[in-house]
mmCIF file of C-alpha atoms in Angstrom:
data_model
loop_
_atom_site.group_PDB
_atom_site.id
_atom_site.type_symbol
_atom_site.label_atom_id
_atom_site.label_comp_id
_atom_site.label_asym_id
_atom_site.label_seq_id
_atom_site.Cartn_x
_atom_site.Cartn_y
_atom_site.Cartn_z
ATOM 1 C CA MET A 1 4.933 19.722 -7.968
ATOM 2 C CA LYS A 2 6.241 16.174 -7.854
ATOM 3 C CA ARG A 3 3.604 13.431 -8.160
ATOM 4 C CA VAL A 4 3.580 10.993 -5.358
ATOM 5 C CA PHE A 5 1.521 7.611 -5.423
ATOM 6 C CA SER A 6 1.499 4.742 -2.874
ATOM 7 C CA GLY A 7 -1.309 2.364 -1.756
ATOM 8 C CA ILE A 8 -2.366 -0.037 1.000
ATOM 9 C CA LYS A 9 -3.745 -3.608 0.548
ATOM 10 C CA PRO A 10 -6.841 -4.583 2.409
ATOM 11 C CA THR A 11 -5.840 -8.027 3.268
ATOM 12 C CA GLY A 12 -6.019 -7.539 7.033
ATOM 13 C CA HIS A 13 -6.380 -5.070 9.688
ATOM 14 C CA LEU A 14 -4.076 -2.159 9.625
ATOM 15 C CA THR A 15 -1.184 -2.124 12.080
ATOM 16 C CA LEU A 16 1.156 0.199 14.043
ATOM 17 C CA GLY A 17 3.765 -0.769 11.392
ATOM 18 C CA ASN A 18 1.469 0.517 8.620
ATOM 19 C CA TYR A 19 0.879 3.809 10.594
ATOM 20 C CA LEU A 20 4.468 4.525 11.460
ATOM 21 C CA GLY A 21 5.930 3.310 8.471
ATOM 22 C CA ALA A 22 3.488 4.836 5.918
ATOM 23 C CA LEU A 23 0.370 6.465 6.864
ATOM 24 C CA ARG A 24 1.959 9.168 9.165
ATOM 25 C CA GLN A 25 4.400 10.064 6.695
ATOM 26 C CA TRP A 26 1.719 10.269 3.982
ATOM 27 C CA ALA A 27 -0.421 12.596 6.077
ATOM 28 C CA GLU A 28 2.438 14.741 7.768
ATOM 29 C CA VAL A 29 4.859 15.125 4.679
ATOM 30 C CA ASP A 30 3.880 13.937 1.434
ATOM 31 C CA GLN A 31 0.213 15.405 1.068
ATOM 32 C CA HIS A 32 1.854 18.747 1.611
ATOM 33 C CA ARG A 33 4.859 18.572 -0.585
ATOM 34 C CA ALA A 34 3.595 16.799 -3.657
ATOM 35 C CA ASP A 35 0.614 16.068 -5.861
ATOM 36 C CA SER A 36 -0.125 12.952 -3.944
ATOM 37 C CA LEU A 37 -2.488 10.072 -4.683
ATOM 38 C CA PHE A 38 -3.221 7.260 -2.028
ATOM 39 C CA CYS A 39 -5.083 4.264 -2.936
ATOM 40 C CA VAL A 40 -6.652 1.217 -1.337
ATOM 41 C CA VAL A 41 -5.263 -1.512 -3.846
ATOM 42 C CA ASP A 42 -8.122 -3.895 -3.483
ATOM 43 C CA LEU A 43 -7.171 -5.775 -6.661
ATOM 44 C CA HIS A 44 -4.232 -7.036 -4.936
ATOM 45 C CA ALA A 45 -6.045 -8.508 -2.168
ATOM 46 C CA LEU A 46 -7.571 -11.156 -4.810
ATOM 47 C CA THR A 47 -4.168 -12.799 -5.473
ATOM 48 C CA VAL A 48 -4.811 -15.491 -2.563
ATOM 49 C CA GLU A 49 -7.712 -17.251 -1.118
ATOM 50 C CA HIS A 50 -10.036 -14.771 0.349
ATOM 51 C CA ASP A 51 -13.544 -13.975 1.500
ATOM 52 C CA PRO A 52 -15.375 -11.457 -0.786
ATOM 53 C CA ALA A 53 -17.194 -9.884 2.082
ATOM 54 C CA ARG A 54 -14.263 -9.570 4.200
ATOM 55 C CA VAL A 55 -12.538 -7.906 1.407
ATOM 56 C CA ARG A 56 -15.096 -5.367 0.973
ATOM 57 C CA ARG A 57 -15.175 -4.742 4.772
ATOM 58 C CA LEU A 58 -11.479 -4.181 4.966
ATOM 59 C CA SER A 59 -11.408 -2.170 1.875
ATOM 60 C CA ARG A 60 -13.964 0.331 3.528
ATOM 61 C CA GLN A 61 -12.024 0.097 6.874
ATOM 62 C CA ALA A 62 -8.751 1.038 5.191
ATOM 63 C CA ALA A 63 -10.186 3.824 3.329
ATOM 64 C CA THR A 64 -11.707 5.240 6.677
ATOM 65 C CA LEU A 65 -8.389 4.725 8.400
ATOM 66 C CA LEU A 66 -6.465 6.725 5.627
ATOM 67 C CA LEU A 67 -8.524 9.723 6.394
ATOM 68 C CA ALA A 68 -8.495 9.152 10.180
ATOM 69 C CA ALA A 69 -4.771 9.140 10.057
ATOM 70 C CA GLY A 70 -4.900 12.779 8.656
ATOM 71 C CA LEU A 71 -5.303 12.526 4.678
ATOM 72 C CA ASP A 72 -7.127 15.401 3.748
ATOM 73 C CA PRO A 73 -8.947 15.086 0.370
ATOM 74 C CA GLN A 74 -8.462 18.869 -0.213
ATOM 75 C CA LEU A 75 -4.763 18.228 -0.251
ATOM 76 C CA CYS A 76 -4.475 14.711 -1.911
ATOM 77 C CA THR A 77 -6.365 12.226 -3.934
ATOM 78 C CA VAL A 78 -7.819 9.149 -2.034
ATOM 79 C CA PHE A 79 -9.500 6.365 -3.760
ATOM 80 C CA VAL A 80 -10.104 2.592 -4.363
ATOM 81 C CA GLN A 81 -8.130 0.943 -6.885
ATOM 82 C CA SER A 82 -10.809 -0.931 -8.634
ATOM 83 C CA HIS A 83 -13.095 2.162 -9.024
ATOM 84 C CA VAL A 84 -10.524 3.344 -11.795
ATOM 85 C CA ASP A 85 -10.474 0.946 -14.638
ATOM 86 C CA GLU A 86 -7.217 2.458 -16.099
ATOM 87 C CA HIS A 87 -5.192 0.172 -13.655
ATOM 88 C CA ALA A 88 -6.353 -3.036 -15.030
ATOM 89 C CA ARG A 89 -6.292 -1.712 -18.707
ATOM 90 C CA LEU A 90 -2.824 -0.598 -18.224
ATOM 91 C CA SER A 91 -1.784 -3.942 -16.443
ATOM 92 C CA TYR A 92 -2.299 -6.138 -19.544
ATOM 93 C CA LEU A 93 -0.100 -3.921 -21.696
ATOM 94 C CA LEU A 94 2.735 -4.068 -19.144
ATOM 95 C CA GLU A 95 2.380 -7.762 -19.129
ATOM 96 C CA CYS A 96 3.126 -7.817 -22.664
ATOM 97 C CA VAL A 97 6.361 -5.827 -21.816
ATOM 98 C CA ALA A 98 7.390 -7.847 -18.615
ATOM 99 C CA THR A 99 9.166 -11.267 -18.743
ATOM 100 C CA ASP A 100 8.220 -14.548 -17.025
ATOM 101 C CA GLY A 101 11.829 -14.433 -15.444
ATOM 102 C CA GLU A 102 11.349 -11.212 -13.952
ATOM 103 C CA MET A 103 8.054 -12.087 -12.383
ATOM 104 C CA ARG A 104 9.494 -15.348 -10.940
ATOM 105 C CA ARG A 105 12.480 -13.397 -9.399
ATOM 106 C CA MET A 106 10.305 -11.520 -7.324
ATOM 107 C CA ILE A 107 10.798 -12.257 -3.624
ATOM 108 C CA GLN A 108 7.479 -11.903 -2.535
ATOM 109 C CA TYR A 109 6.117 -14.199 -5.057
ATOM 110 C CA LYS A 110 8.703 -16.985 -3.990
ATOM 111 C CA GLU A 111 7.775 -16.547 -0.333
ATOM 112 C CA LYS A 112 4.094 -16.258 -0.888
ATOM 113 C CA SER A 113 4.002 -19.168 -3.418
ATOM 114 C CA ALA A 114 5.971 -21.473 -1.017
ATOM 115 C CA ARG A 115 3.590 -20.557 1.822
ATOM 116 C CA GLU A 116 0.510 -21.188 -0.317
ATOM 117 C CA ARG A 117 1.774 -24.616 -1.443
ATOM 118 C CA GLY A 118 2.947 -25.473 2.186
ATOM 119 C CA ARG A 119 -0.816 -24.969 3.041
ATOM 120 C CA GLY A 120 -1.778 -27.589 0.349
ATOM 121 C CA GLY A 121 -3.382 -24.612 -1.653
ATOM 122 C CA SER A 122 -2.905 -23.901 -5.425
ATOM 123 C CA VAL A 123 -0.917 -20.813 -6.352
ATOM 124 C CA ARG A 124 -3.039 -18.259 -8.537
ATOM 125 C CA LEU A 125 -1.601 -16.897 -11.530
ATOM 126 C CA SER A 126 -2.271 -13.286 -10.194
ATOM 127 C CA LEU A 127 0.137 -13.916 -7.516
ATOM 128 C CA LEU A 128 2.762 -14.174 -10.218
ATOM 129 C CA THR A 129 1.682 -11.148 -12.123
ATOM 130 C CA TYR A 130 0.408 -8.810 -9.407
ATOM 131 C CA PRO A 131 3.748 -6.867 -9.492
ATOM 132 C CA VAL A 132 2.788 -5.780 -13.081
ATOM 133 C CA LEU A 133 -0.491 -4.472 -11.837
ATOM 134 C CA MET A 134 1.451 -2.572 -9.283
ATOM 135 C CA ALA A 135 3.665 -1.194 -11.772
ATOM 136 C CA ALA A 136 0.588 -0.089 -13.785
ATOM 137 C CA ASP A 137 -0.639 1.682 -10.615
ATOM 138 C CA ILE A 138 2.370 3.664 -10.330
ATOM 139 C CA LEU A 139 2.965 4.467 -13.897
ATOM 140 C CA ALA A 140 -0.676 5.380 -14.754
ATOM 141 C CA TYR A 141 -0.326 8.822 -12.769
ATOM 142 C CA GLY A 142 3.101 9.941 -14.178
ATOM 143 C CA THR A 143 4.525 9.208 -10.682
ATOM 144 C CA ASP A 144 7.718 10.560 -9.666
ATOM 145 C CA GLU A 145 8.074 9.185 -6.289
ATOM 146 C CA VAL A 146 6.636 5.962 -4.341
ATOM 147 C CA PRO A 147 7.061 5.956 -0.716
ATOM 148 C CA VAL A 148 7.263 2.351 0.168
ATOM 149 C CA GLY A 149 8.945 0.078 3.011
ATOM 150 C CA ASP A 150 12.005 -1.769 2.271
ATOM 151 C CA ASP A 151 10.273 -4.900 1.213
ATOM 152 C CA GLN A 152 8.399 -3.310 -1.628
ATOM 153 C CA THR A 153 11.502 -1.564 -3.113
ATOM 154 C CA GLN A 154 11.924 -4.430 -5.731
ATOM 155 C CA HIS A 155 8.517 -3.858 -7.048
ATOM 156 C CA VAL A 156 9.341 -0.239 -7.689
ATOM 157 C CA GLU A 157 12.410 -1.198 -9.324
ATOM 158 C CA LEU A 158 10.339 -3.528 -11.604
ATOM 159 C CA ALA A 159 7.921 -0.385 -12.409
ATOM 160 C CA ARG A 160 11.089 1.736 -13.446
ATOM 161 C CA ASP A 161 12.404 -1.208 -15.680
ATOM 162 C CA LEU A 162 8.996 -1.734 -17.473
ATOM 163 C CA ALA A 163 8.677 2.135 -18.092
ATOM 164 C CA VAL A 164 12.236 2.372 -19.476
ATOM 165 C CA ARG A 165 11.656 -0.534 -21.737
ATOM 166 C CA PHE A 166 8.327 0.652 -22.811
ATOM 167 C CA ASN A 167 9.616 4.107 -23.680
ATOM 168 C CA GLN A 168 12.405 2.598 -25.534
ATOM 169 C CA ARG A 169 10.337 0.310 -27.803
ATOM 170 C CA TYR A 170 7.180 2.393 -28.273
ATOM 171 C CA GLY A 171 8.350 5.884 -27.658
ATOM 172 C CA HIS A 172 8.304 8.081 -24.424
ATOM 173 C CA THR A 173 5.211 7.381 -22.617
ATOM 174 C CA PHE A 174 5.583 6.952 -18.869
ATOM 175 C CA VAL A 175 7.490 8.932 -16.057
ATOM 176 C CA VAL A 176 10.213 6.698 -14.708
ATOM 177 C CA PRO A 177 9.496 6.606 -10.743
ATOM 178 C CA LYS A 178 11.697 6.285 -7.738
ATOM 179 C CA ALA A 179 11.232 4.744 -4.457
ATOM 180 C CA THR A 180 11.566 6.914 -1.357
ATOM 181 C CA HIS A 181 11.767 5.559 2.231
ATOM 182 C CA PRO A 182 10.965 7.319 5.684
ATOM 183 C CA ALA A 183 14.035 7.972 7.907
ATOM 184 C CA VAL A 184 12.710 6.196 10.966
ATOM 185 C CA ALA A 185 10.554 3.110 11.595
ATOM 186 C CA ALA A 186 10.347 2.230 7.843
ATOM 187 C CA ARG A 187 9.813 -1.342 9.180
ATOM 188 C CA VAL A 188 8.311 -2.006 12.354
ATOM 189 C CA MET A 189 8.775 -5.573 13.269
ATOM 190 C CA ASN A 190 6.523 -8.274 15.184
ATOM 191 C CA LEU A 191 6.816 -7.888 18.997
ATOM 192 C CA GLN A 192 6.982 -11.547 19.400
ATOM 193 C CA GLU A 193 9.198 -12.183 16.359
ATOM 194 C CA PRO A 194 11.497 -9.341 15.920
ATOM 195 C CA ALA A 195 13.096 -10.972 12.807
ATOM 196 C CA SER A 196 9.656 -10.660 11.006
ATOM 197 C CA LYS A 197 7.607 -7.632 9.886
ATOM 198 C CA MET A 198 4.442 -6.508 11.608
ATOM 199 C CA GLY A 199 2.280 -7.642 8.981
ATOM 200 C CA LYS A 200 -1.418 -6.848 8.677
ATOM 201 C CA SER A 201 -2.060 -10.272 7.066
ATOM 202 C CA ASP A 202 -1.703 -11.997 10.170
ATOM 203 C CA ASP A 203 -5.228 -12.010 11.795
ATOM 204 C CA PHE A 204 -4.086 -12.781 15.280
ATOM 205 C CA GLY A 205 -1.015 -12.826 17.511
ATOM 206 C CA PRO A 206 0.180 -11.021 20.539
ATOM 207 C CA GLY A 207 3.200 -9.348 18.665
ATOM 208 C CA ILE A 208 0.800 -7.280 16.328
ATOM 209 C CA VAL A 209 -0.503 -3.955 17.389
ATOM 210 C CA TYR A 210 -3.578 -3.036 15.442
ATOM 211 C CA LEU A 211 -4.549 0.568 14.835
ATOM 212 C CA LEU A 212 -7.858 0.118 16.583
ATOM 213 C CA ASP A 213 -6.557 -1.898 19.447
ATOM 214 C CA GLU A 214 -7.944 -0.721 22.867
ATOM 215 C CA PRO A 215 -5.455 0.916 24.982
ATOM 216 C CA GLU A 216 -5.157 -1.948 27.337
ATOM 217 C CA ALA A 217 -4.745 -4.479 24.488
ATOM 218 C CA VAL A 218 -1.934 -2.383 23.280
ATOM 219 C CA ARG A 219 -0.246 -2.187 26.637
ATOM 220 C CA LYS A 220 -0.489 -5.844 27.115
ATOM 221 C CA LYS A 221 1.044 -6.577 23.757
ATOM 222 C CA VAL A 222 3.994 -4.188 24.337
ATOM 223 C CA MET A 223 4.719 -5.263 27.885
ATOM 224 C CA ARG A 224 4.991 -8.899 26.621
ATOM 225 C CA ALA A 225 7.087 -8.037 23.690
ATOM 226 C CA VAL A 226 10.236 -10.452 23.362
ATOM 227 C CA THR A 227 13.544 -9.018 24.439
ATOM 228 C CA ASP A 228 16.912 -10.514 24.287
ATOM 229 C CA SER A 229 19.455 -12.183 26.467
ATOM 230 C CA GLY A 230 21.019 -9.922 28.969
ATOM 231 C CA ARG A 231 19.742 -6.916 31.062
ATOM 232 C CA GLU A 232 21.483 -3.870 29.252
ATOM 233 C CA VAL A 233 19.504 -1.817 27.071
ATOM 234 C CA VAL A 234 21.490 -1.426 23.778
ATOM 235 C CA TYR A 235 20.343 -0.585 20.421
ATOM 236 C CA ASP A 236 21.880 -3.251 18.289
ATOM 237 C CA ARG A 237 19.561 -4.152 15.204
ATOM 238 C CA GLU A 238 21.574 -7.292 14.482
ATOM 239 C CA GLY A 239 22.620 -8.637 17.969
ATOM 240 C CA ARG A 240 19.674 -7.350 19.899
ATOM 241 C CA PRO A 241 16.582 -7.377 17.677
ATOM 242 C CA GLY A 242 13.840 -7.262 20.277
ATOM 243 C CA VAL A 243 15.196 -4.343 22.221
ATOM 244 C CA ALA A 244 16.018 -2.346 18.940
ATOM 245 C CA ASN A 245 12.375 -2.883 17.775
ATOM 246 C CA LEU A 246 11.210 -1.421 21.002
ATOM 247 C CA LEU A 247 13.476 1.477 20.910
ATOM 248 C CA GLU A 248 12.744 2.283 17.150
ATOM 249 C CA ILE A 249 8.848 2.206 17.916
ATOM 250 C CA LEU A 250 9.451 4.469 20.953
ATOM 251 C CA ALA A 251 11.745 6.868 18.942
ATOM 252 C CA ALA A 252 9.139 6.976 15.999
ATOM 253 C CA CYS A 253 6.434 7.693 18.428
ATOM 254 C CA THR A 254 8.165 10.358 20.295
ATOM 255 C CA GLY A 255 10.480 11.850 17.656
ATOM 256 C CA GLY A 256 13.524 10.640 19.408
ATOM 257 C CA ASN A 257 16.655 8.691 18.338
ATOM 258 C CA PRO A 258 16.602 5.139 19.129
ATOM 259 C CA GLU A 259 20.484 5.208 19.951
ATOM 260 C CA ILE A 260 20.133 7.953 22.481
ATOM 261 C CA LEU A 261 16.985 6.603 24.032
ATOM 262 C CA ALA A 262 18.903 3.276 24.708
ATOM 263 C CA GLY A 263 21.277 5.315 27.104
ATOM 264 C CA VAL A 264 18.209 6.507 29.071
ATOM 265 C CA TYR A 265 16.877 3.259 30.192
ATOM 266 C CA GLN A 266 18.338 0.856 32.833
ATOM 267 C CA SER A 267 15.807 -1.896 32.415
ATOM 268 C CA TYR A 268 13.504 -3.747 29.841
ATOM 269 C CA GLY A 269 10.497 -3.045 31.983
ATOM 270 C CA ALA A 270 10.805 0.677 31.976
ATOM 271 C CA LEU A 271 11.635 0.734 28.310
ATOM 272 C CA LYS A 272 8.419 -1.231 27.771
ATOM 273 C CA LYS A 273 6.160 0.855 29.640
ATOM 274 C CA ASP A 274 7.182 4.021 28.161
ATOM 275 C CA THR A 275 6.845 2.417 24.626
ATOM 276 C CA ALA A 276 3.229 1.244 25.386
ATOM 277 C CA ASP A 277 2.378 4.639 26.743
ATOM 278 C CA ALA A 278 3.799 6.385 23.606
ATOM 279 C CA VAL A 279 1.871 3.949 21.084
ATOM 280 C CA VAL A 280 -1.397 4.504 23.079
ATOM 281 C CA GLU A 281 -0.891 8.233 22.678
ATOM 282 C CA VAL A 282 0.008 8.063 18.959
ATOM 283 C CA LEU A 283 -3.088 5.928 18.216
ATOM 284 C CA LYS A 284 -5.427 7.784 20.266
ATOM 285 C CA PRO A 285 -6.311 10.685 17.677
ATOM 286 C CA VAL A 286 -6.566 8.266 14.902
ATOM 287 C CA GLN A 287 -8.870 6.006 16.824
ATOM 288 C CA VAL A 288 -11.341 9.143 17.733
ATOM 289 C CA ARG A 289 -11.216 10.287 14.187
ATOM 290 C CA HIS A 290 -12.032 6.673 12.915
ATOM 291 C CA LYS A 291 -15.033 6.723 15.162
ATOM 292 C CA GLU A 292 -16.349 9.870 13.951
ATOM 293 C CA LEU A 293 -15.959 8.965 10.289
ATOM 294 C CA CYS A 294 -17.788 5.582 10.803
ATOM 295 C CA ALA A 295 -20.476 7.595 12.047
ATOM 296 C CA ASP A 296 -20.681 9.459 8.768
ATOM 297 C CA PRO A 297 -20.312 6.925 6.083
ATOM 298 C CA VAL A 298 -21.856 9.215 3.268
ATOM 299 C CA TYR A 299 -18.937 11.579 3.779
ATOM 300 C CA VAL A 300 -16.413 8.511 3.141
ATOM 301 C CA GLU A 301 -18.324 7.406 0.253
ATOM 302 C CA GLY A 302 -18.250 10.980 -1.166
ATOM 303 C CA VAL A 303 -14.500 11.150 -0.745
ATOM 304 C CA LEU A 304 -13.797 7.959 -2.644
ATOM 305 C CA ARG A 305 -16.195 8.691 -5.306
ATOM 306 C CA ASP A 306 -14.782 12.223 -5.939
ATOM 307 C CA GLY A 307 -11.266 10.571 -5.532
ATOM 308 C CA ALA A 308 -11.858 8.055 -7.984
ATOM 309 C CA GLU A 309 -13.173 10.628 -10.624
ATOM 310 C CA LYS A 310 -9.944 12.804 -10.073
ATOM 311 C CA ALA A 311 -7.842 9.808 -10.340
ATOM 312 C CA ARG A 312 -9.693 8.647 -13.426
ATOM 313 C CA GLY A 313 -9.059 12.070 -15.079
ATOM 314 C CA MET A 314 -5.246 11.825 -14.428
ATOM 315 C CA ALA A 315 -4.718 8.265 -15.568
ATOM 316 C CA ARG A 316 -6.905 8.001 -18.734
ATOM 317 C CA PRO A 317 -4.770 10.139 -21.002
ATOM 318 C CA VAL A 318 -1.703 8.470 -19.928
ATOM 319 C CA VAL A 319 -3.085 4.801 -20.633
ATOM 320 C CA ASP A 320 -4.868 6.064 -23.829
ATOM 321 C CA THR A 321 -1.405 7.186 -24.858
ATOM 322 C CA ALA A 322 0.154 3.959 -24.148
ATOM 323 C CA TYR A 323 -2.567 2.037 -26.015
ATOM 324 C CA ARG A 324 -1.923 4.166 -29.306
ATOM 325 C CA ALA A 325 1.949 3.774 -28.596
ATOM 326 C CA ILE A 326 1.907 -0.033 -28.328
ATOM 327 C CA GLY A 327 -0.189 -0.400 -31.721
ATOM 328 C CA LEU A 328 -3.792 -0.776 -30.772
ATOM 329 C CA LEU A 329 -6.445 0.615 -33.066
ATOM 330 C CA PRO A 330 -8.192 3.449 -31.480
ATOM 331 C CA PRO A 331 -12.022 2.852 -30.790
ATOM 332 C CA VAL A 332 -14.301 3.923 -33.595
ATOM 333 C CA THR A 333 -16.534 6.732 -32.380
ATOM 334 C CA GLU A 334 -19.662 7.728 -33.945
ATOM 335 C CA PRO A 335 -19.652 11.032 -35.934
ATOM 336 C CA VAL A 336 -21.325 13.894 -34.216
ATOM 337 C CA GLY A 337 -24.726 14.427 -35.673
ATOM 338 C CA GLU A 338 -25.079 11.063 -37.552
ATOM 339 C CA SER A 339 -26.459 7.806 -36.360
ATOM 340 C CA ALA A 340 -25.322 4.273 -36.971
ATOM 341 C CA PRO A 341 -26.862 2.535 -40.005
ATOM 342 C CA MET A 342 -29.629 0.061 -39.015
ATOM 343 C CA ALA A 343 -28.436 -3.655 -39.123
ATOM 344 C CA GLY A 344 -30.496 -4.310 -42.047
ATOM 345 C CA GLY A 345 -29.563 -1.313 -43.915
ATOM 346 C CA VAL A 346 -27.300 -2.882 -46.281
ATOM 347 C CA LEU A 347 -29.667 -5.796 -47.333
ATOM 348 C CA ASN A 348 -32.617 -3.300 -47.773
ATOM 349 C CA ALA A 349 -30.525 -1.119 -49.956
ATOM 350 C CA ALA A 350 -29.568 -3.857 -52.219
ATOM 351 C CA ARG A 351 -33.099 -4.858 -52.805
#
């Protein structure tokens, strides 16, 4: 079986965009067709100013929602990134292969560093280097495919480049992965700003539907969604982004086609109502299961513990091979049946 790896960053509450663009695909398709690993990438949440208690809380919530969305630990591996040391071990080796220019060309670095400076804050070095950690996340497991949104494709390309470069310099060590994209709703946009992605890092805003929003809150946000000038319901991603976003969300929730759905509606109001109802129905089983899992934290902790142990067993041989290949001396192990000499043994013998 092919091996699939993907992760989600606990920098905010998970959104409808996370579910339609990633989680549902992982649960309904990827865990059944491949040897799949899904990870809460908590180390990536440390690249900007953060509250430690909030990161821990959101990490647990994200892991619980992964399971609530349908990931089955009998079919896939679910774990937290920081619970597997091999991610950090491999990241430094790959930093020794990556270049400064590659890091500074990353679109997300340019955007996030500009935003941080605009707030009057300082830019952490980890914000520059975290794409290398993301490459380590992927390469440590011999990953064949990485299901990602369009905005993450550049990071997978970096992982490919680093894998090829390492293999050429130090001998074949890594599988060269490729990015894959879901066919529909790969990128759900903000309901109030349809030119921007519905991002979980935004803590508030009427344009973001969170997975744990109450049904009435969902309906209110969808009914207040920004549309476009004119009255005709047309699917035009460039010219009519607000309506196109609603049509894509409805299509993703119902299994329809946005272009065909556009011909069904005569008014924005009817489109919004049906979209709101469809979103509520899609989120209902996730919310019910999430409530059940929150009542059984021991089960969730067991899944994460077992997942980390399984992930560690997959990653360690790959990372150990990379350490040897790049030229690091293997650790000295104590011979079986023999004990190390006492600290004063040499001096005592000399006397």
